Short mmCIF file of C-alpha atoms and ligand atoms in Angstrom, two decimals:
data_model
loop_
_atom_site.label_atom_id
_atom_site.label_comp_id
_atom_site.label_asym_id
_atom_site.label_seq_id
_atom_site.Cartn_x
_atom_site.Cartn_y
_atom_site.Cartn_z
CA MET U 1 13.03 3.46 -11.40
CA ILE U 2 11.97 7.01 -11.63
CA ARG U 3 13.89 8.95 -14.90
CA ARG U 4 13.87 12.63 -14.94
CA GLY U 5 11.26 13.00 -17.93
CA ALA U 6 9.96 16.31 -19.69
CA GLY U 7 7.48 16.38 -16.54
CA GLY U 8 9.74 14.84 -14.09
CA GLY U 9 9.29 11.40 -12.34
CA ILE U 10 6.25 11.21 -9.99
CA PHE U 11 6.43 9.34 -6.65
CA LEU U 12 2.95 8.04 -5.25
CA LEU U 13 2.88 6.73 -1.91
CA THR U 14 -0.60 5.52 -1.59
CA GLY U 15 -2.74 4.02 1.85
CA ALA U 16 -5.83 2.84 2.98
CA GLY U 17 -7.43 5.98 2.60
CA VAL U 18 -7.38 5.77 -1.61
CA SER U 19 -9.34 2.70 -1.19
CA ALA U 20 -11.71 3.92 1.58
CA GLU U 21 -14.44 4.80 -0.84
CA SER U 22 -14.42 1.49 -2.60
CA GLY U 23 -15.70 0.10 0.41
CA LEU U 24 -12.30 -1.40 2.03
CA GLY U 25 -11.50 -0.11 5.83
CA THR U 26 -9.07 1.94 6.89
CA PHE U 27 -6.93 1.08 9.95
CA ARG U 28 -7.10 4.15 12.49
CA ASP U 29 -10.10 5.82 11.27
CA LYS U 30 -12.80 5.73 13.89
CA SER U 31 -14.46 2.60 12.90
CA GLY U 32 -10.76 1.53 11.42
CA LEU U 33 -9.37 -2.02 11.48
CA TRP U 34 -7.14 -1.74 14.17
CA THR U 35 -10.18 -0.44 16.44
CA ARG U 36 -11.70 -3.60 15.84
CA TYR U 37 -8.87 -6.31 15.95
CA ASP U 38 -5.79 -6.71 17.92
CA LEU U 39 -3.11 -6.30 15.24
CA THR U 40 -0.34 -8.24 17.67
CA GLU U 41 -2.94 -11.25 16.87
CA VAL U 42 -3.27 -10.81 13.35
CA ALA U 43 -0.47 -8.80 11.60
CA THR U 44 2.68 -10.14 13.55
CA PRO U 45 4.71 -13.30 12.96
CA GLU U 46 4.34 -14.19 16.53
CA GLY U 47 0.33 -13.89 16.14
CA PHE U 48 0.67 -16.09 12.96
CA ALA U 49 2.66 -18.55 15.14
CA ARG U 50 0.30 -18.73 17.82
CA ASN U 51 -2.87 -19.27 15.86
CA PRO U 52 -2.26 -19.15 11.88
CA GLN U 53 -6.32 -19.99 11.67
CA LEU U 54 -7.21 -16.72 13.35
CA VAL U 55 -4.61 -15.16 10.67
CA HIS U 56 -6.03 -16.83 8.00
CA ASP U 57 -9.50 -16.03 8.78
CA PHE U 58 -8.64 -12.41 9.01
CA TYR U 59 -7.12 -12.06 5.78
CA ASN U 60 -9.51 -14.34 4.08
CA ALA U 61 -12.23 -11.99 4.91
CA ARG U 62 -9.92 -8.99 3.75
CA ARG U 63 -9.26 -10.99 0.75
CA GLU U 64 -13.21 -11.54 0.01
CA ASN U 65 -13.76 -7.77 0.65
CA ALA U 66 -10.91 -6.95 -1.75
CA LEU U 67 -11.81 -9.22 -4.59
CA GLY U 68 -15.72 -7.91 -4.14
CA ALA U 69 -14.40 -4.06 -4.25
CA ALA U 70 -14.00 -2.03 -7.54
CA PRO U 71 -11.28 0.60 -8.11
CA ASN U 72 -12.78 4.25 -7.54
CA ALA U 73 -12.19 7.66 -9.33
CA ALA U 74 -8.91 8.03 -7.48
CA HIS U 75 -7.63 4.50 -8.65
CA HIS U 76 -8.74 5.45 -12.03
CA ALA U 77 -7.09 9.13 -12.17
CA LEU U 78 -3.84 7.83 -10.93
CA ALA U 79 -4.01 5.19 -13.81
CA ARG U 80 -4.59 7.86 -16.24
CA LEU U 81 -1.64 9.86 -14.96
CA GLU U 82 0.61 7.33 -15.62
CA ALA U 83 -0.74 6.89 -19.23
CA GLU U 84 -0.80 10.66 -19.97
CA TRP U 85 2.51 11.92 -17.89
CA PRO U 86 5.26 13.12 -20.08
CA GLY U 87 7.93 11.55 -17.33
CA ASP U 88 7.77 8.11 -15.27
CA VAL U 89 4.99 7.55 -12.62
CA LEU U 90 5.72 5.36 -9.78
CA ILE U 91 3.00 4.04 -7.18
CA VAL U 92 4.18 2.70 -3.82
CA THR U 93 1.38 1.55 -1.93
CA GLN U 94 1.34 0.28 1.70
CA ASN U 95 -2.23 -1.41 0.64
CA VAL U 96 -2.19 -5.12 0.19
CA ASP U 97 -5.27 -4.80 -2.10
CA ASP U 98 -4.73 -4.85 -6.11
CA LEU U 99 -7.50 -1.83 -6.97
CA HIS U 100 -4.63 0.35 -8.53
CA GLU U 101 -3.76 -2.52 -11.00
CA ARG U 102 -7.34 -3.12 -11.73
CA ALA U 103 -7.95 0.64 -12.48
CA GLY U 104 -4.92 0.05 -15.25
CA SER U 105 -1.82 1.24 -13.56
CA ARG U 106 1.15 -0.81 -14.12
CA ASN U 107 4.16 0.47 -12.50
CA VAL U 108 2.88 -0.53 -8.66
CA LEU U 109 4.98 -1.98 -5.98
CA HIS U 110 3.65 -3.39 -2.78
CA MET U 111 5.42 -2.41 0.01
CA HIS U 112 3.51 -4.45 2.60
CA GLY U 113 2.88 -7.49 0.10
CA SER U 114 -0.34 -8.16 -1.21
CA LEU U 115 -3.47 -10.02 -0.54
CA THR U 116 -3.37 -11.88 -4.03
CA GLY U 117 0.02 -13.89 -2.85
CA ALA U 118 0.67 -16.83 -0.98
CA LEU U 119 4.06 -17.55 0.75
CA CYS U 120 5.51 -20.56 2.26
CA ALA U 121 7.31 -19.73 5.77
CA ASP U 122 9.34 -22.60 5.34
CA CYS U 123 11.17 -22.49 1.70
CA GLY U 124 9.90 -19.17 0.61
CA HIS U 125 7.89 -20.21 -2.49
CA ARG U 126 5.46 -17.65 -3.85
CA TRP U 127 2.13 -18.33 -5.67
CA PRO U 128 -1.03 -16.81 -6.38
CA ALA U 129 -2.99 -17.07 -3.44
CA PRO U 130 -6.20 -18.80 -3.75
CA ALA U 131 -9.61 -17.32 -2.23
CA ARG U 132 -9.68 -18.61 1.03
CA MET U 133 -6.50 -20.22 2.60
CA SER U 134 -6.10 -22.28 5.70
CA PRO U 135 -2.76 -23.56 7.73
CA ALA U 136 -3.27 -27.16 6.39
CA ASP U 137 -2.70 -25.65 2.97
CA PRO U 138 0.27 -27.39 1.54
CA CYS U 139 3.01 -25.54 -0.11
CA PRO U 140 3.05 -26.49 -3.73
CA GLU U 141 6.71 -26.62 -3.99
CA CYS U 142 8.06 -27.85 -0.27
CA SER U 143 4.48 -29.56 0.64
CA LEU U 144 4.96 -28.34 4.16
CA ALA U 145 1.65 -26.95 5.62
CA GLN U 146 3.52 -23.72 6.43
CA THR U 147 1.62 -21.33 4.01
CA ARG U 148 0.88 -17.57 5.21
CA PRO U 149 -0.47 -14.76 3.13
CA ASP U 150 2.14 -12.85 1.17
CA ILE U 151 1.80 -9.72 3.42
CA VAL U 152 4.49 -7.81 5.37
CA TRP U 153 3.47 -7.91 9.14
CA PHE U 154 4.83 -5.65 11.88
CA GLY U 155 8.48 -6.40 12.96
CA GLU U 156 9.27 -7.64 9.33
CA TYR U 157 10.82 -5.90 6.43
CA PRO U 158 8.84 -4.13 3.76
CA TYR U 159 9.28 -5.47 0.61
CA HIS U 160 11.41 -3.13 -2.74
CA MET U 161 12.99 -1.08 -0.27
CA GLU U 162 16.25 -0.48 -2.30
CA THR U 163 14.19 0.55 -5.29
CA ILE U 164 11.84 2.63 -3.45
CA TRP U 165 15.28 4.68 -1.72
CA GLN U 166 16.39 5.01 -5.42
CA ALA U 167 12.85 6.36 -6.51
CA LEU U 168 12.98 8.78 -3.87
CA ARG U 169 16.24 10.18 -4.44
CA GLU U 170 14.74 10.77 -8.38
CA ALA U 171 11.49 11.64 -8.07
CA GLU U 172 10.81 15.44 -8.59
CA ILE U 173 7.48 15.05 -7.18
CA PHE U 174 6.14 13.43 -4.05
CA VAL U 175 2.59 12.74 -3.35
CA ALA U 176 1.33 11.13 -0.24
CA ILE U 177 -2.43 10.17 -0.61
CA GLY U 178 -4.56 8.46 1.86
CA THR U 179 -2.18 7.70 4.46
CA SER U 180 -1.92 8.63 8.18
CA GLY U 181 1.76 9.25 8.02
CA THR U 182 2.10 7.06 11.02
CA VAL U 183 3.82 3.82 10.49
CA PHE U 184 7.89 4.01 9.33
CA PRO U 185 9.71 3.85 7.03
CA ALA U 186 6.61 5.35 4.91
CA ALA U 187 6.07 7.82 6.91
CA ALA U 188 9.55 9.16 6.60
CA PHE U 189 9.60 8.79 2.82
CA VAL U 190 8.26 12.63 2.40
CA GLN U 191 11.62 13.80 4.06
CA ASP U 192 13.60 11.62 2.18
CA ALA U 193 11.89 13.08 -1.01
CA ALA U 194 11.99 16.62 0.02
CA ARG U 195 15.81 16.39 1.21
CA ALA U 196 16.26 15.18 -2.41
CA GLY U 197 14.72 18.40 -4.04
CA ALA U 198 11.31 17.23 -4.64
CA HIS U 199 7.94 19.12 -4.58
CA THR U 200 5.70 17.52 -2.12
CA VAL U 201 1.82 17.08 -1.95
CA GLU U 202 -0.67 15.48 0.70
CA LEU U 203 -3.92 14.36 -0.77
CA ASN U 204 -5.96 13.16 2.25
CA LEU U 205 -9.17 13.41 3.87
CA GLU U 206 -7.74 15.52 6.78
CA ARG U 207 -4.48 16.82 7.33
CA SER U 208 -2.17 13.87 8.76
CA ALA U 209 0.41 13.74 11.39
CA GLY U 210 3.01 14.41 8.82
CA ALA U 211 0.98 17.52 7.14
CA GLY U 212 3.49 20.10 7.98
CA ASP U 213 6.64 18.04 6.12
CA PHE U 214 4.89 18.50 2.85
CA SER U 215 4.72 21.92 0.60
CA ASP U 216 1.36 21.59 -0.59
CA GLY U 217 -1.42 19.74 0.60
CA ARG U 218 -5.41 19.11 -0.88
CA TYR U 219 -8.03 18.08 1.70
CA GLY U 220 -10.89 16.33 1.23
CA PRO U 221 -12.28 12.71 -0.21
CA ALA U 222 -9.87 10.96 -2.72
CA THR U 223 -12.57 10.60 -5.13
CA GLU U 224 -12.59 14.39 -5.09
CA VAL U 225 -9.22 15.58 -4.50
CA VAL U 226 -7.08 13.03 -6.72
CA PRO U 227 -8.76 13.37 -10.28
CA ALA U 228 -8.95 17.06 -9.36
CA TRP U 229 -5.29 17.15 -8.68
CA VAL U 230 -4.31 15.02 -11.93
CA ALA U 231 -6.46 17.21 -13.84
CA GLU U 232 -4.37 20.26 -12.86
CA MET U 233 -1.11 18.22 -13.63
CA LEU U 234 -2.05 17.12 -16.97
CA GLY U 235 -3.46 20.94 -17.67
N1 APR P 301 -10.41 9.99 1.18
C1 APR P 301 -8.84 10.48 1.40
N2 APR P 301 -8.38 9.89 2.62
C2 APR P 301 -9.02 9.39 3.10
C3 APR P 301 -10.43 8.77 3.26
C4 APR P 301 -11.13 8.84 1.95
N3 APR P 301 -12.18 8.77 1.56
N4 APR P 301 -10.67 8.22 4.60
C5 APR P 301 -9.96 8.15 5.12
N5 APR P 301 -8.72 8.79 4.66
C6 APR P 301 -7.60 8.87 5.30
C7 APR P 301 -7.43 9.23 6.62
O1 APR P 301 -7.97 10.73 7.23
C8 APR P 301 -6.30 8.79 7.37
O2 APR P 301 -5.14 9.71 7.26
O3 APR P 301 -6.57 7.89 5.12
C9 APR P 301 -5.78 7.75 6.30
C10 APR P 301 -5.52 6.38 6.70
O4 APR P 301 -4.94 6.07 7.69
P1 APR P 301 -4.28 4.45 8.05
O5 APR P 301 -5.93 3.90 8.29
O6 APR P 301 -3.41 4.69 9.36
O7 APR P 301 -4.27 3.87 7.10
P2 APR P 301 -2.49 3.71 6.55
O8 APR P 301 -2.23 5.20 6.83
O9 APR P 301 -2.39 3.29 4.81
O10 APR P 301 -1.62 2.89 7.22
C11 APR P 301 -0.40 2.46 6.83
O11 APR P 301 -0.39 0.75 8.79
O12 APR P 301 -1.17 -0.92 9.55
C12 APR P 301 -0.23 -0.82 8.86
O13 APR P 301 0.12 -2.24 6.64
C13 APR P 301 -0.83 -1.08 7.58
O14 APR P 301 -0.47 -0.38 5.52
C14 APR P 301 -0.93 -0.17 6.52
C15 APR P 301 -0.08 0.99 7.10
ZN1 ZN P 302 7.82 -24.44 1.04
#
């Protein structure tokens, strides 16, 4: 996934902070989603089994917010980096919005799934999510009413992990952007990359829990620190 090019491969891990200035909430800041919702009710398979309507309502609202949001200067700067960097650039995002893609990034992996996807909990069929989903929606494939948002919940295994582990072994530069570094396995990616010899940078509003694991850090709003860092990289 990341070949060593003239500029070396760059592995970008993004979290909710990269979309905060697009108006999408984070999870653990003072007014974050997990301060207003019980994640065991809306972001676990058990919560979905107990009350699928509550879960669909939660993700319908987040999907509506995401569809109404626009990529910000940080998303655009990362798309510019991918277009102009003389090596591979991979974005592995914990976010479920599609703002990286809408800013023009093409090499994007959603390790926690995406609000744009629907999944059948029975047959595993995937299809583009409608704006609003309901527990009564029949699966287009098996027609059972077991549809769920294609989101990775707590206790479930993140997507694309084989590709991610490989990319961490190959990256020459690892950058974490807008993430609190509190949810695994993403929180340990910086150590994996450093062990493989990558230069590691944190770009965040403030020092995260894992700040000490990075060889460099730039702090401030993503719409300021990310474009500045990209401009420095592209020279
Ligand atoms: N610019 C840069 N960073 C910001 C900004 C901003 N404007 N606003 C907030 N941040 C930073 C916060 O300081 C924090 O470190 O973004 C980080 C957001 O942390 P979280 O809310 O924990 O979000 P994230 O790290 O993406 O959570 C990881 O947890 O609940 C799960 O699946 C969910 O993908 C999510 C995962
Ligand atoms: Zn099905």
